[in-house]
Coordinates of C-alpha atoms in Angstrom, one line a residue:
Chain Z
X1 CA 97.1 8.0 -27.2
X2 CA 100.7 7.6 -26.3
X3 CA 100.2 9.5 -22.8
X4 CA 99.6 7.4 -20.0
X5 CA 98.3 8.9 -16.7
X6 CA 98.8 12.1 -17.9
X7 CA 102.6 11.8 -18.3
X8 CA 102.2 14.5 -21.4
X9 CA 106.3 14.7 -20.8
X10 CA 106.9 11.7 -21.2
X11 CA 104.7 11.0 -24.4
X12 CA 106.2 14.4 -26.0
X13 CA 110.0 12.6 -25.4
X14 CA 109.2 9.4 -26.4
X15 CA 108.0 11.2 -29.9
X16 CA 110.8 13.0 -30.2
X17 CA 112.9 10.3 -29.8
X18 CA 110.8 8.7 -32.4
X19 CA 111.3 11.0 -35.0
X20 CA 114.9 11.0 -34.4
X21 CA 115.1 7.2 -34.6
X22 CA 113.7 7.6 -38.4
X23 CA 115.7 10.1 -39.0
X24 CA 119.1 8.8 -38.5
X25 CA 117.7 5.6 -39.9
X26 CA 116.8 7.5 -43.1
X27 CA 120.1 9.5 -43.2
X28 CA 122.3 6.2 -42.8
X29 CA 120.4 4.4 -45.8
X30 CA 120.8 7.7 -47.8
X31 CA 124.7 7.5 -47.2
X32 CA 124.9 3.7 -48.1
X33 CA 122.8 4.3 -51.0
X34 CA 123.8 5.4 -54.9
X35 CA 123.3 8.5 -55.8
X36 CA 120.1 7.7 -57.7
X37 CA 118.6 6.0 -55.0
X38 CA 119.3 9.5 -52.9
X39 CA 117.0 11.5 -54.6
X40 CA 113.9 9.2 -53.7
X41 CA 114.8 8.4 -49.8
X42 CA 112.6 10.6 -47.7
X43 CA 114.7 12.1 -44.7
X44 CA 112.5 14.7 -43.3
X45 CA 110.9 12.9 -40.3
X46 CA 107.2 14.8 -40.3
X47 CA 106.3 13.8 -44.0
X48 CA 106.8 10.5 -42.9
X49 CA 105.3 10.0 -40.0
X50 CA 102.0 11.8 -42.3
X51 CA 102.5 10.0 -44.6
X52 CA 102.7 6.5 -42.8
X53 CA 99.2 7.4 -40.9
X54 CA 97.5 8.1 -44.1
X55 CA 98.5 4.9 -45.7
X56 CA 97.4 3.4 -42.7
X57 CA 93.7 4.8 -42.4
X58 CA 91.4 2.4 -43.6
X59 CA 88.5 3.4 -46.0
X60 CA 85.4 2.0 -45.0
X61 CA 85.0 0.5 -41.4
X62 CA 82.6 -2.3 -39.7
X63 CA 80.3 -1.8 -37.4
X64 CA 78.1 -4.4 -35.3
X65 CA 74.3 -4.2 -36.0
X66 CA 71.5 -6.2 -33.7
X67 CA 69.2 -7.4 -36.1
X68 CA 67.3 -10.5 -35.5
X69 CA 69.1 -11.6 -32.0
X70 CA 72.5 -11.8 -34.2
X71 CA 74.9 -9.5 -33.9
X72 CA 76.4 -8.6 -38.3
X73 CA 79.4 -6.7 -38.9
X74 CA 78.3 -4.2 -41.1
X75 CA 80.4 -2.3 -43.5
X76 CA 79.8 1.7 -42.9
X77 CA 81.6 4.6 -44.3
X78 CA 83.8 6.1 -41.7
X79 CA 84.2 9.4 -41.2
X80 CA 88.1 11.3 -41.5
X81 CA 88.6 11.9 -37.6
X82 CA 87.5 8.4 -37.3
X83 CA 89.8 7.1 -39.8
X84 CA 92.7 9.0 -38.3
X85 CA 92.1 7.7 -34.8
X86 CA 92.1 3.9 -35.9
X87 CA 95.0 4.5 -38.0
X88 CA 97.0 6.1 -35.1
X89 CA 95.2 3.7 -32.6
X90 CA 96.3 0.1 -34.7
X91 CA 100.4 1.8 -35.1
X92 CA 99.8 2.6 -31.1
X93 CA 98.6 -1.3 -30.4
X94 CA 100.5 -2.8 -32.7
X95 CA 103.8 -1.1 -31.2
X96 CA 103.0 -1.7 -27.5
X97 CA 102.1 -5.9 -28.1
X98 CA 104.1 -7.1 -31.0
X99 CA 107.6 -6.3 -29.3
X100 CA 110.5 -7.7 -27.7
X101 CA 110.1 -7.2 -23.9
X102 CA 113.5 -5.1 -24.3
X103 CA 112.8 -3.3 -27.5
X104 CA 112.1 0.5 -26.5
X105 CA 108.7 1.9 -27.7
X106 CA 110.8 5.0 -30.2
X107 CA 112.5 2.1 -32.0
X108 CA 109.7 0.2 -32.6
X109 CA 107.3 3.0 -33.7
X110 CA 110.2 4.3 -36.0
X111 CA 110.6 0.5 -37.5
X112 CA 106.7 0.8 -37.8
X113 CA 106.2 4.1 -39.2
X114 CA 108.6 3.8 -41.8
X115 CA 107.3 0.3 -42.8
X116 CA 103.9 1.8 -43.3
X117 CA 105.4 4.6 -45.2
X118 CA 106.3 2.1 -48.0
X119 CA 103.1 0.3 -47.4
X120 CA 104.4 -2.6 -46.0
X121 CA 104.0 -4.0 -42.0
X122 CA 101.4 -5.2 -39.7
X123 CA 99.8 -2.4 -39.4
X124 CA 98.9 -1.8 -43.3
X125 CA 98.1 -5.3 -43.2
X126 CA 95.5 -4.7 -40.5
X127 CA 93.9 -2.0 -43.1
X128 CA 94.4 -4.5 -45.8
X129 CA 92.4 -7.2 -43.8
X130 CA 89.3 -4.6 -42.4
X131 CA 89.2 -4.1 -46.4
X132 CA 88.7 -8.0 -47.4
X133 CA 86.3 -8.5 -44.0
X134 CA 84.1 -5.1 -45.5
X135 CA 83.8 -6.7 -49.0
X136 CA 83.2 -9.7 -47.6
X137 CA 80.5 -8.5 -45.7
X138 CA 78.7 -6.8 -48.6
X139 CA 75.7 -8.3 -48.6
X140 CA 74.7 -7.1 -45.3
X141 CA 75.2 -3.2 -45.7
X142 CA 71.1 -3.1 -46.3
X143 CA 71.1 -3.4 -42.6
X144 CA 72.4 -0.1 -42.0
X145 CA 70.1 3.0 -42.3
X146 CA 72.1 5.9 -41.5
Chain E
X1 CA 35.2 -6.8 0.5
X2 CA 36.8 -3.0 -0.5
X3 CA 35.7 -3.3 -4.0
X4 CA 32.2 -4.1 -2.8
X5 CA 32.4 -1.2 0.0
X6 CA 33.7 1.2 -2.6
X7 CA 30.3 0.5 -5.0
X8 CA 28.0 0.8 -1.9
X9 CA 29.5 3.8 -1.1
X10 CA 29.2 5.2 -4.7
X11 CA 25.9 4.2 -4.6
X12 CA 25.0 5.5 -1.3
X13 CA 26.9 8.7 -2.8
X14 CA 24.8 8.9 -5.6
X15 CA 21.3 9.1 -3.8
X16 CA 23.2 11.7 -1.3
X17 CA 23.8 13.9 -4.4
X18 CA 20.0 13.6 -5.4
X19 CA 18.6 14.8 -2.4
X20 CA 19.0 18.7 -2.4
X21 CA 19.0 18.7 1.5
X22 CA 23.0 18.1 1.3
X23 CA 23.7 20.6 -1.5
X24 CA 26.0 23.6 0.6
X25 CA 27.4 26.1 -2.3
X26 CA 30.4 25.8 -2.3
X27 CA 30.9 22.1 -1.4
X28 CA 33.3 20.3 -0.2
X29 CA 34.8 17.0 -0.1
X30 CA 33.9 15.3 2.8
X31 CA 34.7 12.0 4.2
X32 CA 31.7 11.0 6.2
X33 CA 32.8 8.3 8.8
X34 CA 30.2 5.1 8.4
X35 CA 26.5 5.3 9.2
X36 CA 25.7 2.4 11.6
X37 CA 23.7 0.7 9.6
X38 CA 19.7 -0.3 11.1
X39 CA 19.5 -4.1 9.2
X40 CA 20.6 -6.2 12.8
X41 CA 24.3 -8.9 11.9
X42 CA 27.1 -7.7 11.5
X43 CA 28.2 -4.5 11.0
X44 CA 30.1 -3.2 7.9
X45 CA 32.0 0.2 8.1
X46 CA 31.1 1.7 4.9
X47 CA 33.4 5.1 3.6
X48 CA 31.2 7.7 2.5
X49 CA 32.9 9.8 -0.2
X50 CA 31.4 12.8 -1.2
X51 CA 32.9 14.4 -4.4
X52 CA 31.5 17.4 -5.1
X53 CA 32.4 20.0 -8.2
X54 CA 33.6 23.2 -7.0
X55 CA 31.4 26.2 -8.1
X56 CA 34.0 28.9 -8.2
X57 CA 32.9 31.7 -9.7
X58 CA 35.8 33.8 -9.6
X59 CA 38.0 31.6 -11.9
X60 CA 38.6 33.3 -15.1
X61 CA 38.9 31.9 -18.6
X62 CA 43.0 31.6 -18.9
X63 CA 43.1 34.3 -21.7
X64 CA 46.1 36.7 -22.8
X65 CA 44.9 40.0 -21.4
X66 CA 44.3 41.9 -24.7
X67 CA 45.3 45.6 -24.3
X68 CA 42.8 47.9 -26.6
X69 CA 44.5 51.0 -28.7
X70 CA 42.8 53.7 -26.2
X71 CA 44.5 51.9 -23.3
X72 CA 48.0 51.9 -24.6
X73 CA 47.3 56.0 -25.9
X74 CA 46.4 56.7 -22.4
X75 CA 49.1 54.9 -20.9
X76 CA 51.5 56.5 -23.6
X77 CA 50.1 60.0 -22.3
X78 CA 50.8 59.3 -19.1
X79 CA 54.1 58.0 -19.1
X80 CA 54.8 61.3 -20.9
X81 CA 53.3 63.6 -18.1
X82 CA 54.8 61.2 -15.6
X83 CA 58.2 62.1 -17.0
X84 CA 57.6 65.7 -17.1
X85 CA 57.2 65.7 -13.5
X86 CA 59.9 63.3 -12.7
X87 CA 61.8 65.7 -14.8
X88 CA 60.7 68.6 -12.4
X89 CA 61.3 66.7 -9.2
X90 CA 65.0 66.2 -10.4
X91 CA 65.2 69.5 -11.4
X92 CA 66.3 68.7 -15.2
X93 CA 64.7 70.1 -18.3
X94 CA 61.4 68.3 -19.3
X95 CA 62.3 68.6 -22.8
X96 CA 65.7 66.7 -22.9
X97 CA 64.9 63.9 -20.4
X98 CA 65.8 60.6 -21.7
X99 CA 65.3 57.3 -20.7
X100 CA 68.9 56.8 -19.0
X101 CA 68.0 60.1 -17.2
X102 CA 64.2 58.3 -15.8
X103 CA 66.1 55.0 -15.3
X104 CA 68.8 57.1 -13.1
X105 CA 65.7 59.0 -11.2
X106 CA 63.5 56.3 -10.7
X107 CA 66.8 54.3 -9.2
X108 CA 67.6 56.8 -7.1
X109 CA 64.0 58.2 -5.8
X110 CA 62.9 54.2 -5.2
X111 CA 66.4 52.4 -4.1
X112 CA 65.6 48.8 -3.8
X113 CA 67.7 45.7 -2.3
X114 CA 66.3 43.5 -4.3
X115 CA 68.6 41.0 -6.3
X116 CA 66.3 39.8 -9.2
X117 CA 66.5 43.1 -11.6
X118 CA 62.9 42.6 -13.5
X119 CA 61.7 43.0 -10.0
X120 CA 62.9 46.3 -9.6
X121 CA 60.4 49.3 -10.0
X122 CA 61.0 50.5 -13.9
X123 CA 59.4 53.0 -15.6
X124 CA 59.7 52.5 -19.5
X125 CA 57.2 53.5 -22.7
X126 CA 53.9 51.5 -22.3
X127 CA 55.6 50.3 -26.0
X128 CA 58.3 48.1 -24.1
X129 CA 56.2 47.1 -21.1
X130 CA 52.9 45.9 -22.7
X131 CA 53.3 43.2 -25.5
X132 CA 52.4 43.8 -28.7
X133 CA 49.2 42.9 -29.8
X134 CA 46.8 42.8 -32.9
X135 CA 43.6 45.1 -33.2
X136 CA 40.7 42.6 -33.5
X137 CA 41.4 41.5 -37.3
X138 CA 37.4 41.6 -38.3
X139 CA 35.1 44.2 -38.6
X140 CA 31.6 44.5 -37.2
X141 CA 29.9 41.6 -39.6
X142 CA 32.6 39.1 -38.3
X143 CA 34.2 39.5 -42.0
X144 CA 38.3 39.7 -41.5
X145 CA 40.0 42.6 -42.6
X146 CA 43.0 40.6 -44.0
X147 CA 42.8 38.7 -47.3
X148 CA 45.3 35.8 -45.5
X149 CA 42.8 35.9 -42.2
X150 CA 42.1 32.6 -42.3
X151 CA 45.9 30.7 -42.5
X152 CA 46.6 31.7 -38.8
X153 CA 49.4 33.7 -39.7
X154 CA 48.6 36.7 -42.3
X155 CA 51.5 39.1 -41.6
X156 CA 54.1 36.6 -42.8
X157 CA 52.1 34.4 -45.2
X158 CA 51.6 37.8 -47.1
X159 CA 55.3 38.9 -46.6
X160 CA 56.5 36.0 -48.6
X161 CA 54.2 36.5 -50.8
X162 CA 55.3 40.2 -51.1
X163 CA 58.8 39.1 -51.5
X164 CA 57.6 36.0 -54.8
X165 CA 56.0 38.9 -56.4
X166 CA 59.0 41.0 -56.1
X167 CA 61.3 38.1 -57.2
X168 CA 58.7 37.8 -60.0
X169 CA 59.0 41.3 -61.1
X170 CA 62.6 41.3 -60.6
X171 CA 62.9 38.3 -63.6
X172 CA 60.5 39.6 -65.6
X173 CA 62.5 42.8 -65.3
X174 CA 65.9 41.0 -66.0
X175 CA 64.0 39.0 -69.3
X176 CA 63.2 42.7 -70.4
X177 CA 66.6 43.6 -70.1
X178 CA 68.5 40.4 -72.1
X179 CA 65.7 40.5 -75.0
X180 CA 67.0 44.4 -74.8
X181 CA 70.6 43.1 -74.8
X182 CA 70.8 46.0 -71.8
X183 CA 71.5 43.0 -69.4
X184 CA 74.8 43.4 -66.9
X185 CA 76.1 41.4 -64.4
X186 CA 76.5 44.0 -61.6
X187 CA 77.8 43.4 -58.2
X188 CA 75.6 43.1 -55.7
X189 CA 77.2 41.6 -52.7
X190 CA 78.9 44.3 -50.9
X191 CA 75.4 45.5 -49.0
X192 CA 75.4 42.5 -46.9
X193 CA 78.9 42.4 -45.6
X194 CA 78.6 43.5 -41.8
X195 CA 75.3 42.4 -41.7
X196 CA 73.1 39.4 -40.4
X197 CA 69.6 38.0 -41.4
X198 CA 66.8 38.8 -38.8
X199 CA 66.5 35.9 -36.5
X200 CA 63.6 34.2 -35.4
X201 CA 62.7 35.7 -32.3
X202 CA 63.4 39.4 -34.2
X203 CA 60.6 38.4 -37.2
X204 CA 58.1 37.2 -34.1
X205 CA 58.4 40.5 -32.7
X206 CA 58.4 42.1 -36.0
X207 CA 55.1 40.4 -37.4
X208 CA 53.5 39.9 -33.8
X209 CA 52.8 36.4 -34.7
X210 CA 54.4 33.1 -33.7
X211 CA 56.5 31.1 -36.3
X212 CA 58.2 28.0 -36.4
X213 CA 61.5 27.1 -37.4
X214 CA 60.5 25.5 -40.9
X215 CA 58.9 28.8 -41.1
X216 CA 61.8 31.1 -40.5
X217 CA 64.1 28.4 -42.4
X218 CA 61.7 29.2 -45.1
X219 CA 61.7 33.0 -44.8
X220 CA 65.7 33.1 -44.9
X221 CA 65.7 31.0 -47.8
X222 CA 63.6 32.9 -50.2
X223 CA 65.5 36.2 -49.0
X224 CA 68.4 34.6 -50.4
X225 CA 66.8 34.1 -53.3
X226 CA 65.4 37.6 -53.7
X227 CA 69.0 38.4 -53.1
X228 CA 70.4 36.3 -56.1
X229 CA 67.8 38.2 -58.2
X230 CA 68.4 41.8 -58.2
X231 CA 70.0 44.6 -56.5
X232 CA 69.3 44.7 -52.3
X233 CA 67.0 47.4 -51.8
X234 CA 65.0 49.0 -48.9
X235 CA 62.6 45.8 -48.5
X236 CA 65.4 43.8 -47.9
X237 CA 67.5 46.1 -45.8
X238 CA 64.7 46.5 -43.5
X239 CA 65.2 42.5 -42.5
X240 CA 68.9 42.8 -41.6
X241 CA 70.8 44.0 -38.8
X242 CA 74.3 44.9 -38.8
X243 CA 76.9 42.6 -37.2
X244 CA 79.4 45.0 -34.6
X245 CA 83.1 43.6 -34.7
X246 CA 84.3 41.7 -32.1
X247 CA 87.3 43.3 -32.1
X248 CA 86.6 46.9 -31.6
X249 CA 85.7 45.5 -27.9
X250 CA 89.0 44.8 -27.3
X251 CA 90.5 47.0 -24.6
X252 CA 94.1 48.1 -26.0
X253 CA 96.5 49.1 -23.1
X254 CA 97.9 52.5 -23.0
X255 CA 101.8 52.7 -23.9
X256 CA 103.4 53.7 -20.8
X257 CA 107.3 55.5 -20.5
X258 CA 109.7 54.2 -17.4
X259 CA 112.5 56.1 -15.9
X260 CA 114.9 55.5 -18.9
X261 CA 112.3 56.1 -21.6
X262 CA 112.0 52.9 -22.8
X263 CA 108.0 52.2 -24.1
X264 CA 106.1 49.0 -22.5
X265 CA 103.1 48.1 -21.6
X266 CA 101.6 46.0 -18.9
X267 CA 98.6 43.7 -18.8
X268 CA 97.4 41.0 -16.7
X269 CA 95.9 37.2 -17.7
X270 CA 94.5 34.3 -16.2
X271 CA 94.5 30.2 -16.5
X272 CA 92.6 28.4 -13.9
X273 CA 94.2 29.8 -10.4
X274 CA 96.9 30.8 -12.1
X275 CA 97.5 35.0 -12.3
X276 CA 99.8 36.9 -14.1
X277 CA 100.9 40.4 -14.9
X278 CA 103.3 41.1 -17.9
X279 CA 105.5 43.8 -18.7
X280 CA 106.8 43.9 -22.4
X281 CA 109.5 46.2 -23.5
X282 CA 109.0 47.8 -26.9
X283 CA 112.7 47.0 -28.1
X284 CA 114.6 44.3 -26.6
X285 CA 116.5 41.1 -27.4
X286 CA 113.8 38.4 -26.3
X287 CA 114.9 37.9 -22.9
X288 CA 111.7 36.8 -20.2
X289 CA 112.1 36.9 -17.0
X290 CA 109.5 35.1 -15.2
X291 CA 109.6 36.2 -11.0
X292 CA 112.6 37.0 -11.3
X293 CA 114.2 33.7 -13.1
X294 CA 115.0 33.3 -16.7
X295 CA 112.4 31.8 -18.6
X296 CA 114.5 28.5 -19.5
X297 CA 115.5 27.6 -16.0
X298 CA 111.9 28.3 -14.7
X299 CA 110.2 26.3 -17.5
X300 CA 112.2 23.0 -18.3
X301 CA 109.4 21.8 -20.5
X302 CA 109.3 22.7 -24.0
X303 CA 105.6 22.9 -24.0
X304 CA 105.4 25.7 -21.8
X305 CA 108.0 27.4 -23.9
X306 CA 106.5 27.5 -26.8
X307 CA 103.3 28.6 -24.8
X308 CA 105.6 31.5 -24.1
X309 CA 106.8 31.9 -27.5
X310 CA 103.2 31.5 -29.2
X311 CA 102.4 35.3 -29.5
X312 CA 105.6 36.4 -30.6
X313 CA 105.9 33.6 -33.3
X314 CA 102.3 35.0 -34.5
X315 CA 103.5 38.3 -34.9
X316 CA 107.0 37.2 -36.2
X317 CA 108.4 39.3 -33.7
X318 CA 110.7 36.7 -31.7
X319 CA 113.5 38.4 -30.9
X320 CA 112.5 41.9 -30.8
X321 CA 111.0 42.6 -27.1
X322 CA 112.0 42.0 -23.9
X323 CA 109.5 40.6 -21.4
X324 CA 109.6 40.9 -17.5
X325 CA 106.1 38.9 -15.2
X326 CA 105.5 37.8 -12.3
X327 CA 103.0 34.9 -12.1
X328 CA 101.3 33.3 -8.9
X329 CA 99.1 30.1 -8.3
X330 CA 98.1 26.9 -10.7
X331 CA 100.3 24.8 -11.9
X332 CA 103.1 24.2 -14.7
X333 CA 101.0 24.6 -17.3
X334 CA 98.3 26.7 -16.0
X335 CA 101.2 29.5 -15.5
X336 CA 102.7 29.0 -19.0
X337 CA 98.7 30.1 -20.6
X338 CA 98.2 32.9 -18.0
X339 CA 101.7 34.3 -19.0
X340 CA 100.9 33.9 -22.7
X341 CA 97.5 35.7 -22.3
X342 CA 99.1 38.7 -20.7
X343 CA 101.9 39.2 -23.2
X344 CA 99.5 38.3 -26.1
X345 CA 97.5 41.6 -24.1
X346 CA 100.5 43.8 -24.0
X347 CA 101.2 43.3 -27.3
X348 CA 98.0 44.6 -28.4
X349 CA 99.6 48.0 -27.5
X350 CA 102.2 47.7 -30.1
X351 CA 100.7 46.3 -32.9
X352 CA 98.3 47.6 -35.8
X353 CA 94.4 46.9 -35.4
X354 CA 94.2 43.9 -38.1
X355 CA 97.2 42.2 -36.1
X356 CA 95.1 42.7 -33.0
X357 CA 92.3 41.0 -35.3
X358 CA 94.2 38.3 -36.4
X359 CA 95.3 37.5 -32.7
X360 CA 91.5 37.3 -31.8
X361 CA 90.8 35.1 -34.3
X362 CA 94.1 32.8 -33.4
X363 CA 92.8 32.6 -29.8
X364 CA 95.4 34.7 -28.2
X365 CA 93.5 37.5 -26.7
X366 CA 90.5 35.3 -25.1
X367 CA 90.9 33.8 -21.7
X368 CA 90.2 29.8 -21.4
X369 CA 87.0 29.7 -19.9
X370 CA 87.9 26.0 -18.3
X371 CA 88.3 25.7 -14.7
X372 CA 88.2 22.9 -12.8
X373 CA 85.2 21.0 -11.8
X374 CA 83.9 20.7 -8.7
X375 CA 83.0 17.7 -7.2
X376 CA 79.5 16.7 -6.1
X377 CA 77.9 15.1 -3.0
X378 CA 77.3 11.1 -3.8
X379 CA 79.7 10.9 -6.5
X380 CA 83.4 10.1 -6.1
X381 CA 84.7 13.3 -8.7
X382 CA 83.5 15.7 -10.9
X383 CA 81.7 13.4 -13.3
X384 CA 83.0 9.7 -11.8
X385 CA 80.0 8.1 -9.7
X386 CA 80.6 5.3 -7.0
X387 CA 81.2 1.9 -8.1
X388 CA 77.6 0.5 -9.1
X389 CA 76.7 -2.7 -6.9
X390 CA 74.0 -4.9 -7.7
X391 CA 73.1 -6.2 -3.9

């Protein structure tokens, strides 16, 4: 989803450069930090970039139903590819339209990534919010039939 | 005025049908231009149709063609004398004359151009040219012979019902056994390894009857449970068929010695237009040399590097070979998996079986089908169609 026009270069550098972005972020709070706090800060940039994306998949999902004319958002159980996709597709949005004209697309996704790593940001906060719209919703899961 | 031209001329058709002075055998349809009619006023052109049923007599009843026992023994005995002379002609013993051997003499007695194979002249057993079919199922009173005659399919409604009773047997068996205290779990599973369940169209052969897939899903289900049961015996065996490995198909490339005496082997591969040929060394330091070029200068990417590196990586053997190709047509990437499939080739040469296995099952070994798509009249690619315009 990063690859545009088929630049797969491009997309692999700008990853790379992603993961290096939380990793010397990471490595600069773990040599400011007491030697407690050492021993909890993550450095290795893979778990959590993982670990980010699964805090960010969402659980159950919506899904728009003609019944009667009207169109209901229904809450239906999503599937794990499915969940993946949305959670990489929200950090992927998020990134490209909530930043600075100037900011580069690696320091934003590191800022992101390792927000969502201790479940904090915009993008958990768009789980968060499909959540309260799905309960919300409850009443009208009868409409699905799959 | 047509609707009322169309009943007159039904009409009129009618009482042309009644009078037998028209009837021709066989008829045909006629369109008879308009009668002038005698009443004086105005004249109405009136379409005559005459639809008539064609008598045919030579039509036949669209029926399977049922072969009777007598027909196939005499075609049986003459396929046999027929290959006793073909034999002859060829001059080859009668006695040892097997199929290939007819297949070879009938191809090269009646050479034929033709590009559709079944079309071919063939001379086989009456067993594999003739379908099977069922002797007539009822005896001279119109009584069936079969006790399951009447459910439509009496060979496999009595095979499960062989196989119940033996799953029956089987627990009254094991109930002996524990009220015995005799009982032990034994294991049963290592028959089946190498092995697969008849499928569908093999049990319609088998049973000369039509099933449907409920049926066979049926069938394959209470196997398994005979299975579960007891010990697989004969009955059972007699519905699988063994499984060959993939991977004995694999052709491994001779070792081959250069000037110096150093072991490679070579092997080619392909990726959409790209080809390549690899040479790997047995004992080297890692080195590739792609046309000529080091392997970093010619690949700048990293993903086509670790394309490169896949195989060895597999086989934990990164350093230990030394790898000369040349590699022609496609593109970046297109090179990268034809030169990966070539070394992943050579290195079947110098590695044990299983390894060759596991490479087959990691993908290494089988050439990426994909090529590209062409594109088709009235569309503007492969798939993409012309912008759709209302007016």
């Amino acid at each position: 989803m990063m690859m545009k026009g088929g630049n797969k270069v491009l997309a692999r550098s700008l990853m790379t450069q992603t993961l290096e972005a939380v990793k010397r972020k990471q490595f600069k709070k773990f040599h400011a930090a007491s030697s407690e706090e050492q021993a909890t800060i993550e450095r290795n940039p893979y778990t959590i970039f993982h670990q980010a994306l699964k805090n960010c998949e969402p659980v159950i999902g919506l899904a728009p139903i003609l019944k009667g004319g009207r169109f209901y958002q229904v809450p239906v159980p999503l599937s794990d590819r499915r969940r993946r996709f949305l959670a990489m597709k929200w950090m992927i949005t998020e990134c490209r339209e909530k930043k600075h004209r100037r900011t580069l697309m690696p320091e934003k996704l590191s800022q992101e990534l390792l927000q969502a790593f201790h479940n904090q940001g915009p993008v958990v906060k768009r789980k968060h919010d499909m959540h309260k719209m799905a309960e919300a919703n409850r009443a009208l899961a009868h409409y699905r039939w799959w | 005025m047509a609707a009322s031209c169309v009943s007159c001329g039904a009409v009129v058709s009618q009482r042309l049908l009644l009078r037998p002075r028209v009837s021709l055998a066989p008829r045909q349809v006629l369109w008879r231009a308009a009668e002038l009619q005698s009443v004086p006023g105005p004249q109405i052109l009136r379409l005559k149709h005459v639809t008539v049923v064609t008598t045919k007599k030579n039509v036949k009843a669209l029926r399977r063609e049922t072969y009777t026992v007598d027909f196939i023994k005499k075609q049986i005995e003459e396929f046999n004398i027929g290959k006793r002379h073909l034999a002859n002609m060829m001059g080859e013993d009668p006695e040892t004359f097997t199929q290939e051997d007819i297949d070879r003499a009938i191809a090269y007695l009646f050479p034929s151009g033709l590009f559709e194979k079944r079309a071919r002249p063939v001379m086989k057993h009456p067993e594999q040219i003739f379908p099977k079919q069922k002797a007539t199922q009822w005896g001279e009173d119109g009584r069936p012979f079969h006790y399951l005659f009447y459910t439509g399919k009496q060979s496999y409604y009595s095979l499960m019902h062989d196989t119940y009773g033996k799953i029956l047997d089987i627990e009254k068996h094991k109930n002996q056994l524990q009220a015995k205290g005799l009982f032990s779990e034994k294991d049963k599973t290592t028959d089946l390894i190498g092995s697969r369940w008849l499928i569908k169209e093999e049990l319609e052969e088998m049973l000369v009857e039509k099933l449907s897939d409920q049926d066979y899903a049926q069938f394959v289900r209470l196997m398994e449970r005979l299975l579960q049961g007891g010990a697989a015996g004969e009955f059972v065996q007699s519905f699988r068929r063994s499984v060959t490995v993939q991977s004995e198909k694999q052709p491994i490339e001779p070792v081959q010695h250069d000037a110096q005496g150093m072991a490679f082997s070579t092997s080619e591969g392909r990726r959409k237009s790209a080809k390549a040929e690899a040479v790997v060394y047995e004992h080297g330091n890692g080195r590739i040399k792609i046309n000529g070029i080091d392997y970093l200068l010619y690949f700048p990417v990293l993903q086509d590097r670790e394309q490169l590196m896949f195989p060895f990586h597999f086989l934990d053997r990164l350093g230990k070979h030394d790898v000369t190709c040349t590699v022609s047509g496609g593109g970046r990437s297109a090179q990268a998996g034809a030169i990966r499939l070539a070394m992943a080739r050579a290195l079947c040469s110098f590695v044990t079986e299983e390894e060759v296995e596991w490479m087959r099952q990691a993908g290494l070994l089988t050439s990426d089908p994909r090529v590209r798509e062409r594109k088709k009249p009235g569309q503007e690619g492969a798939r993409r169609k012309f912008t759709w315009k209302k007016r």
